[in-house]
Amino acid sequence: MRIIEAKNYEDMSKKAAEIIAAQILLKPDAVLGLATGSTPVGTYQNLIKKYEAGELDFSQVSSVNLDEYKGLSGDHDQSYRYFMNENLFNHVNIDKSRTSVPNGLEEDAAKACADYDAVIAAAGGVDLQLLGIGGNGHIGFNEPAEEFKVGTHCVKLTESTIEANARFFASIDDVPKYAYTMGIGNIMAAKTVLLVASGKNKAQAVYDSFFGPVTPHVQASILQLHKDAIVIADEDALSLAREKGVY
Ligand code: GLP
């Protein structure tokens, strides 16, 4: 695992976009694992700029997203499918039929998860997986637990995650309580993992995940064992690690 320090959010976003762009240039038909949340938005904006400047071609790229709220359709403005369309897909020449997000409308959780694992397998696995990180160290929606889950599964979101995501909904009661998410096995199977973290509110998660023991109580800590994991964190996100003298 490598940690790259960025000055701030803009710098983090630029650096992350450079790595994704390099992946696409090296392998034009790359399979990208994509993430939602506010952190990757700047990364997507930089990728769009590169596309507009004629530096990047998404025509052969495929993508699989990490997660989706259970119960939301792709045209709900808080669904992760909608987020991806708005923040990236509508602005580049990616073929939307090659972009996948778990099916939030599938009520049968076992089927939704098995179907999604089949989608990832059919794509040939993920070349580069982009990740954000939750305040409790979650990646995708793999919340703190007694174990690491391997494949796509249905999770009950923790109160802290529901509260953190309430800002995007009219009221906290509207936040879905369950989500479908890739498992840690899916994430660890990606050839390269790129995690972005910005801001003081991620400092504890960054410290616990990358400078502490590998434990399912802090799910991102497993990335310490990945052969090609890159963490791009800004000064604020690394502030606690620096304060504690471990970075
Ligand atoms: C959600 C997503 C995660 C994301 C996290 C942090 O729970 N499922 O993929 O990393 O939020 O989001 P943000 O980047 O907005 O802090």
GROMACS .gro file of C-alpha atoms and ligand atoms in nm:
model
  263
    1MET     CA    1   0.000   0.000   0.000
    2ARG     CA    2   0.129   0.344  -0.092
    3ILE     CA    3   0.014   0.669   0.061
    4ILE     CA    4   0.036   0.981  -0.151
    5GLU     CA    5  -0.019   1.307   0.030
    6ALA     CA    6  -0.213   1.579  -0.147
    7LYS     CA    7  -0.222   1.943  -0.040
    8ASN     CA    8  -0.598   1.973  -0.043
    9TYR     CA    9  -0.916   1.844  -0.208
   10GLU     CA   10  -0.833   1.991  -0.550
   11ASP     CA   11  -0.484   1.844  -0.548
   12MET     CA   12  -0.618   1.504  -0.433
   13SER     CA   13  -0.876   1.509  -0.714
   14LYS     CA   14  -0.615   1.593  -0.978
   15LYS     CA   15  -0.379   1.323  -0.861
   16ALA     CA   16  -0.655   1.060  -0.855
   17ALA     CA   17  -0.773   1.157  -1.204
   18GLU     CA   18  -0.416   1.125  -1.335
   19ILE     CA   19  -0.398   0.766  -1.214
   20ILE     CA   20  -0.737   0.673  -1.362
   21ALA     CA   21  -0.645   0.845  -1.689
   22ALA     CA   22  -0.318   0.650  -1.700
   23GLN     CA   23  -0.514   0.326  -1.651
   24ILE     CA   24  -0.743   0.410  -1.945
   25LEU     CA   25  -0.450   0.510  -2.168
   26LEU     CA   26  -0.266   0.187  -2.087
   27LYS     CA   27  -0.577  -0.027  -2.132
   28PRO     CA   28  -0.849   0.148  -2.336
   29ASP     CA   29  -1.100  -0.128  -2.252
   30ALA     CA   30  -1.027  -0.112  -1.879
   31VAL     CA   31  -1.292  -0.214  -1.627
   32LEU     CA   32  -1.322   0.064  -1.372
   33GLY     CA   33  -1.477   0.006  -1.032
   34LEU     CA   34  -1.642   0.336  -0.943
   35ALA     CA   35  -1.753   0.499  -0.621
   36THR     CA   36  -2.005   0.759  -0.512
   37GLY     CA   37  -2.009   1.003  -0.220
   38SER     CA   38  -1.886   1.360  -0.227
   39THR     CA   39  -1.515   1.277  -0.225
   40PRO     CA   40  -1.479   1.138  -0.581
   41VAL     CA   41  -1.680   1.423  -0.741
   42GLY     CA   42  -1.367   1.633  -0.804
   43THR     CA   43  -1.190   1.329  -0.949
   44TYR     CA   44  -1.476   1.283  -1.195
   45GLN     CA   45  -1.467   1.655  -1.282
   46ASN     CA   46  -1.098   1.625  -1.369
   47LEU     CA   47  -1.166   1.318  -1.583
   48ILE     CA   48  -1.440   1.509  -1.767
   49LYS     CA   49  -1.194   1.795  -1.831
   50LYS     CA   50  -0.945   1.551  -1.976
   51TYR     CA   51  -1.214   1.401  -2.198
   52GLU     CA   52  -1.321   1.747  -2.316
   53ALA     CA   53  -0.960   1.832  -2.393
   54GLY     CA   54  -0.942   1.523  -2.615
   55GLU     CA   55  -0.696   1.349  -2.383
   56LEU     CA   56  -0.920   1.060  -2.282
   57ASP     CA   57  -1.148   0.820  -2.464
   58PHE     CA   58  -1.406   0.624  -2.264
   59SER     CA   59  -1.562   0.449  -2.564
   60GLN     CA   60  -1.428   0.106  -2.472
   61VAL     CA   61  -1.427   0.147  -2.095
   62SER     CA   62  -1.665  -0.057  -1.878
   63SER     CA   63  -1.757   0.018  -1.521
   64VAL     CA   64  -1.904  -0.150  -1.218
   65ASN     CA   65  -2.010   0.060  -0.923
   66LEU     CA   66  -1.951  -0.039  -0.565
   67ASP     CA   67  -2.298  -0.011  -0.424
   68GLU     CA   68  -2.659   0.103  -0.446
   69TYR     CA   69  -2.936   0.177  -0.200
   70LYS     CA   70  -3.194  -0.099  -0.179
   71GLY     CA   71  -3.534   0.033  -0.281
   72LEU     CA   72  -3.421   0.323  -0.501
   73SER     CA   73  -3.468   0.317  -0.877
   74GLY     CA   74  -3.198   0.447  -1.108
   75ASP     CA   75  -3.393   0.764  -1.176
   76HIS     CA   76  -3.434   0.856  -0.808
   77ASP     CA   77  -3.207   1.158  -0.764
   78GLN     CA   78  -3.036   1.000  -0.461
   79SER     CA   79  -2.969   0.666  -0.625
   80TYR     CA   80  -2.609   0.591  -0.703
   81ARG     CA   81  -2.699   0.518  -1.068
   82TYR     CA   82  -2.838   0.872  -1.095
   83PHE     CA   83  -2.525   1.010  -0.923
   84MET     CA   84  -2.298   0.837  -1.174
   85ASN     CA   85  -2.498   0.961  -1.471
   86GLU     CA   86  -2.494   1.318  -1.338
   87ASN     CA   87  -2.134   1.329  -1.220
   88LEU     CA   88  -1.957   1.133  -1.493
   89PHE     CA   89  -2.140   0.921  -1.749
   90ASN     CA   90  -2.350   1.200  -1.906
   91HIS     CA   91  -2.036   1.404  -1.969
   92VAL     CA   92  -1.802   1.155  -2.135
   93ASN     CA   93  -1.831   0.911  -2.425
   94ILE     CA   94  -1.880   0.600  -2.213
   95ASP     CA   95  -2.132   0.351  -2.349
   96LYS     CA   96  -2.393   0.341  -2.070
   97SER     CA   97  -2.480  -0.018  -2.157
   98ARG     CA   98  -2.131  -0.106  -2.029
   99THR     CA   99  -2.186   0.067  -1.695
  100SER     CA  100  -2.329  -0.135  -1.407
  101VAL     CA  101  -2.468  -0.052  -1.067
  102PRO     CA  102  -2.640  -0.307  -0.837
  103ASN     CA  103  -3.012  -0.320  -0.904
  104GLY     CA  104  -3.169  -0.131  -0.613
  105LEU     CA  105  -3.516  -0.232  -0.725
  106GLU     CA  106  -3.452  -0.606  -0.696
  107GLU     CA  107  -3.638  -0.703  -0.378
  108ASP     CA  108  -3.483  -1.046  -0.361
  109ALA     CA  109  -3.151  -0.962  -0.198
  110ALA     CA  110  -2.989  -1.298  -0.270
  111LYS     CA  111  -3.075  -1.262  -0.640
  112ALA     CA  112  -2.960  -0.898  -0.660
  113CYS     CA  113  -2.625  -0.992  -0.508
  114ALA     CA  114  -2.567  -1.308  -0.713
  115ASP     CA  115  -2.662  -1.118  -1.030
  116TYR     CA  116  -2.411  -0.845  -0.949
  117ASP     CA  117  -2.128  -1.087  -0.878
  118ALA     CA  118  -2.207  -1.241  -1.219
  119VAL     CA  119  -2.187  -0.896  -1.383
  120ILE     CA  120  -1.842  -0.836  -1.230
  121ALA     CA  121  -1.723  -1.181  -1.341
  122ALA     CA  122  -1.860  -1.131  -1.694
  123ALA     CA  123  -1.671  -0.801  -1.718
  124GLY     CA  124  -1.354  -0.997  -1.646
  125GLY     CA  125  -1.290  -0.845  -1.304
  126VAL     CA  126  -1.196  -0.492  -1.210
  127ASP     CA  127  -0.872  -0.330  -1.327
  128LEU     CA  128  -0.888  -0.025  -1.106
  129GLN     CA  129  -1.126   0.023  -0.815
  130LEU     CA  130  -1.184   0.379  -0.692
  131LEU     CA  131  -1.294   0.411  -0.329
  132GLY     CA  132  -1.395   0.679  -0.083
  133ILE     CA  133  -1.398   0.607   0.289
  134GLY     CA  134  -1.669   0.645   0.549
  135GLY     CA  135  -1.605   0.814   0.884
  136ASN     CA  136  -1.605   0.468   1.047
  137GLY     CA  137  -1.366   0.325   0.788
  138HIS     CA  138  -1.631   0.169   0.569
  139ILE     CA  139  -1.562   0.112   0.200
  140GLY     CA  140  -1.855   0.071  -0.036
  141PHE     CA  141  -2.114  -0.005   0.229
  142ASN     CA  142  -1.900  -0.260   0.413
  143GLU     CA  143  -1.974  -0.138   0.762
  144PRO     CA  144  -1.771  -0.230   1.074
  145ALA     CA  145  -1.842  -0.597   1.150
  146GLU     CA  146  -1.704  -0.913   1.303
  147GLU     CA  147  -1.589  -1.039   0.963
  148PHE     CA  148  -1.497  -0.936   0.612
  149LYS     CA  149  -1.768  -1.029   0.360
  150VAL     CA  150  -1.645  -1.176   0.035
  151GLY     CA  151  -1.905  -1.114  -0.235
  152THR     CA  152  -2.184  -0.867  -0.304
  153HIS     CA  153  -2.427  -0.862  -0.013
  154CYS     CA  154  -2.715  -0.671   0.138
  155VAL     CA  155  -2.627  -0.456   0.440
  156LYS     CA  156  -2.826  -0.279   0.705
  157LEU     CA  157  -2.671   0.066   0.721
  158THR     CA  158  -2.541   0.186   1.057
  159GLU     CA  159  -2.701   0.486   1.228
  160SER     CA  160  -2.384   0.691   1.170
  161THR     CA  161  -2.392   0.620   0.795
  162ILE     CA  162  -2.763   0.700   0.776
  163GLU     CA  163  -2.699   1.028   0.960
  164ALA     CA  164  -2.400   1.111   0.737
  165ASN     CA  165  -2.610   1.053   0.426
  166ALA     CA  166  -2.922   1.231   0.554
  167ARG     CA  167  -2.791   1.559   0.413
  168PHE     CA  168  -2.877   1.433   0.065
  169PHE     CA  169  -3.240   1.346   0.150
  170ALA     CA  170  -3.543   1.558   0.243
  171SER     CA  171  -3.545   1.399   0.590
  172ILE     CA  172  -3.357   1.129   0.776
  173ASP     CA  173  -3.662   0.901   0.744
  174ASP     CA  174  -3.619   0.906   0.367
  175VAL     CA  175  -3.267   0.761   0.383
  176PRO     CA  176  -3.284   0.396   0.279
  177LYS     CA  177  -3.195   0.156   0.560
  178TYR     CA  178  -3.041  -0.114   0.341
  179ALA     CA  179  -2.797  -0.122   0.053
  180TYR     CA  180  -2.640  -0.370  -0.185
  181THR     CA  181  -2.263  -0.349  -0.185
  182MET     CA  182  -1.967  -0.527  -0.333
  183GLY     CA  183  -1.792  -0.725  -0.062
  184ILE     CA  184  -1.435  -0.692   0.055
  185GLY     CA  185  -1.347  -0.992  -0.160
  186ASN     CA  186  -1.472  -0.810  -0.471
  187ILE     CA  187  -1.273  -0.500  -0.377
  188MET     CA  188  -0.954  -0.691  -0.294
  189ALA     CA  189  -0.978  -0.876  -0.627
  190ALA     CA  190  -0.932  -0.551  -0.820
  191LYS     CA  191  -0.585  -0.530  -0.974
  192THR     CA  192  -0.535  -0.176  -0.842
  193VAL     CA  193  -0.726  -0.001  -0.566
  194LEU     CA  194  -0.728   0.379  -0.542
  195LEU     CA  195  -0.876   0.530  -0.227
  196VAL     CA  196  -0.934   0.904  -0.193
  197ALA     CA  197  -0.978   1.081   0.140
  198SER     CA  198  -1.011   1.448   0.216
  199GLY     CA  199  -1.081   1.660   0.520
  200LYS     CA  200  -1.043   1.653   0.896
  201ASN     CA  201  -1.359   1.443   0.933
  202LYS     CA  202  -1.171   1.156   0.765
  203ALA     CA  203  -0.855   1.188   0.979
  204GLN     CA  204  -0.966   0.925   1.233
  205ALA     CA  205  -1.072   0.680   0.962
  206VAL     CA  206  -0.741   0.728   0.776
  207TYR     CA  207  -0.542   0.680   1.097
  208ASP     CA  208  -0.736   0.370   1.204
  209SER     CA  209  -0.741   0.215   0.855
  210PHE     CA  210  -0.384   0.262   0.740
  211PHE     CA  211  -0.181   0.296   1.059
  212GLY     CA  212  -0.357   0.044   1.283
  213PRO     CA  213  -0.426  -0.329   1.288
  214VAL     CA  214  -0.609  -0.503   1.004
  215THR     CA  215  -0.954  -0.567   1.147
  216PRO     CA  216  -1.310  -0.600   1.018
  217HIS     CA  217  -1.405  -0.336   1.274
  218VAL     CA  218  -1.231  -0.095   1.037
  219GLN     CA  219  -1.305  -0.248   0.700
  220ALA     CA  220  -1.066  -0.028   0.494
  221SER     CA  221  -0.775  -0.163   0.701
  222ILE     CA  222  -0.772  -0.473   0.477
  223LEU     CA  223  -0.626  -0.254   0.201
  224GLN     CA  224  -0.294  -0.269   0.387
  225LEU     CA  225  -0.273  -0.624   0.247
  226HIS     CA  226  -0.352  -0.535  -0.114
  227LYS     CA  227  -0.056  -0.564  -0.353
  228ASP     CA  228  -0.137  -0.245  -0.541
  229ALA     CA  229  -0.339  -0.014  -0.321
  230ILE     CA  230  -0.286   0.361  -0.347
  231VAL     CA  231  -0.429   0.600  -0.089
  232ILE     CA  232  -0.442   0.966  -0.189
  233ALA     CA  233  -0.517   1.164   0.123
  234ASP     CA  234  -0.494   1.536   0.175
  235GLU     CA  235  -0.312   1.708   0.460
  236ASP     CA  236  -0.628   1.732   0.670
  237ALA     CA  237  -0.710   1.363   0.625
  238LEU     CA  238  -0.353   1.275   0.729
  239SER     CA  239  -0.350   1.522   1.019
  240LEU     CA  240  -0.416   1.270   1.298
  241ALA     CA  241  -0.155   1.026   1.166
  242ARG     CA  242   0.094   1.313   1.159
  243GLU     CA  243  -0.006   1.427   1.509
  244LYS     CA  244   0.048   1.075   1.640
  245GLY     CA  245   0.389   1.063   1.471
  246VAL     CA  246   0.315   0.762   1.251
  247TYR     CA  247   0.324   0.953   0.922
  248GLP     C1  248  -2.118   0.638   0.138
  248GLP     C2  249  -2.069   0.549   0.022
  248GLP     C3  250  -1.920   0.525   0.028
  248GLP     C4  251  -1.847   0.656   0.051
  248GLP     C5  252  -1.890   0.716   0.181
  248GLP     C6  253  -1.819   0.847   0.214
  248GLP     O1  254  -2.151   0.566   0.252
  248GLP     N1  255  -2.135   0.422   0.016
  248GLP     O2  256  -1.878   0.464  -0.093
  248GLP     O3  257  -1.709   0.636   0.049
  248GLP     O4  258  -2.029   0.742   0.176
  248GLP     O5  259  -1.879   0.953   0.146
  248GLP     P1  260  -1.820   1.097   0.131
  248GLP     O6  261  -1.715   1.088   0.026
  248GLP     O7  262  -1.936   1.181   0.087
  248GLP     O8  263  -1.766   1.137   0.263
   0.00000   0.00000   0.00000
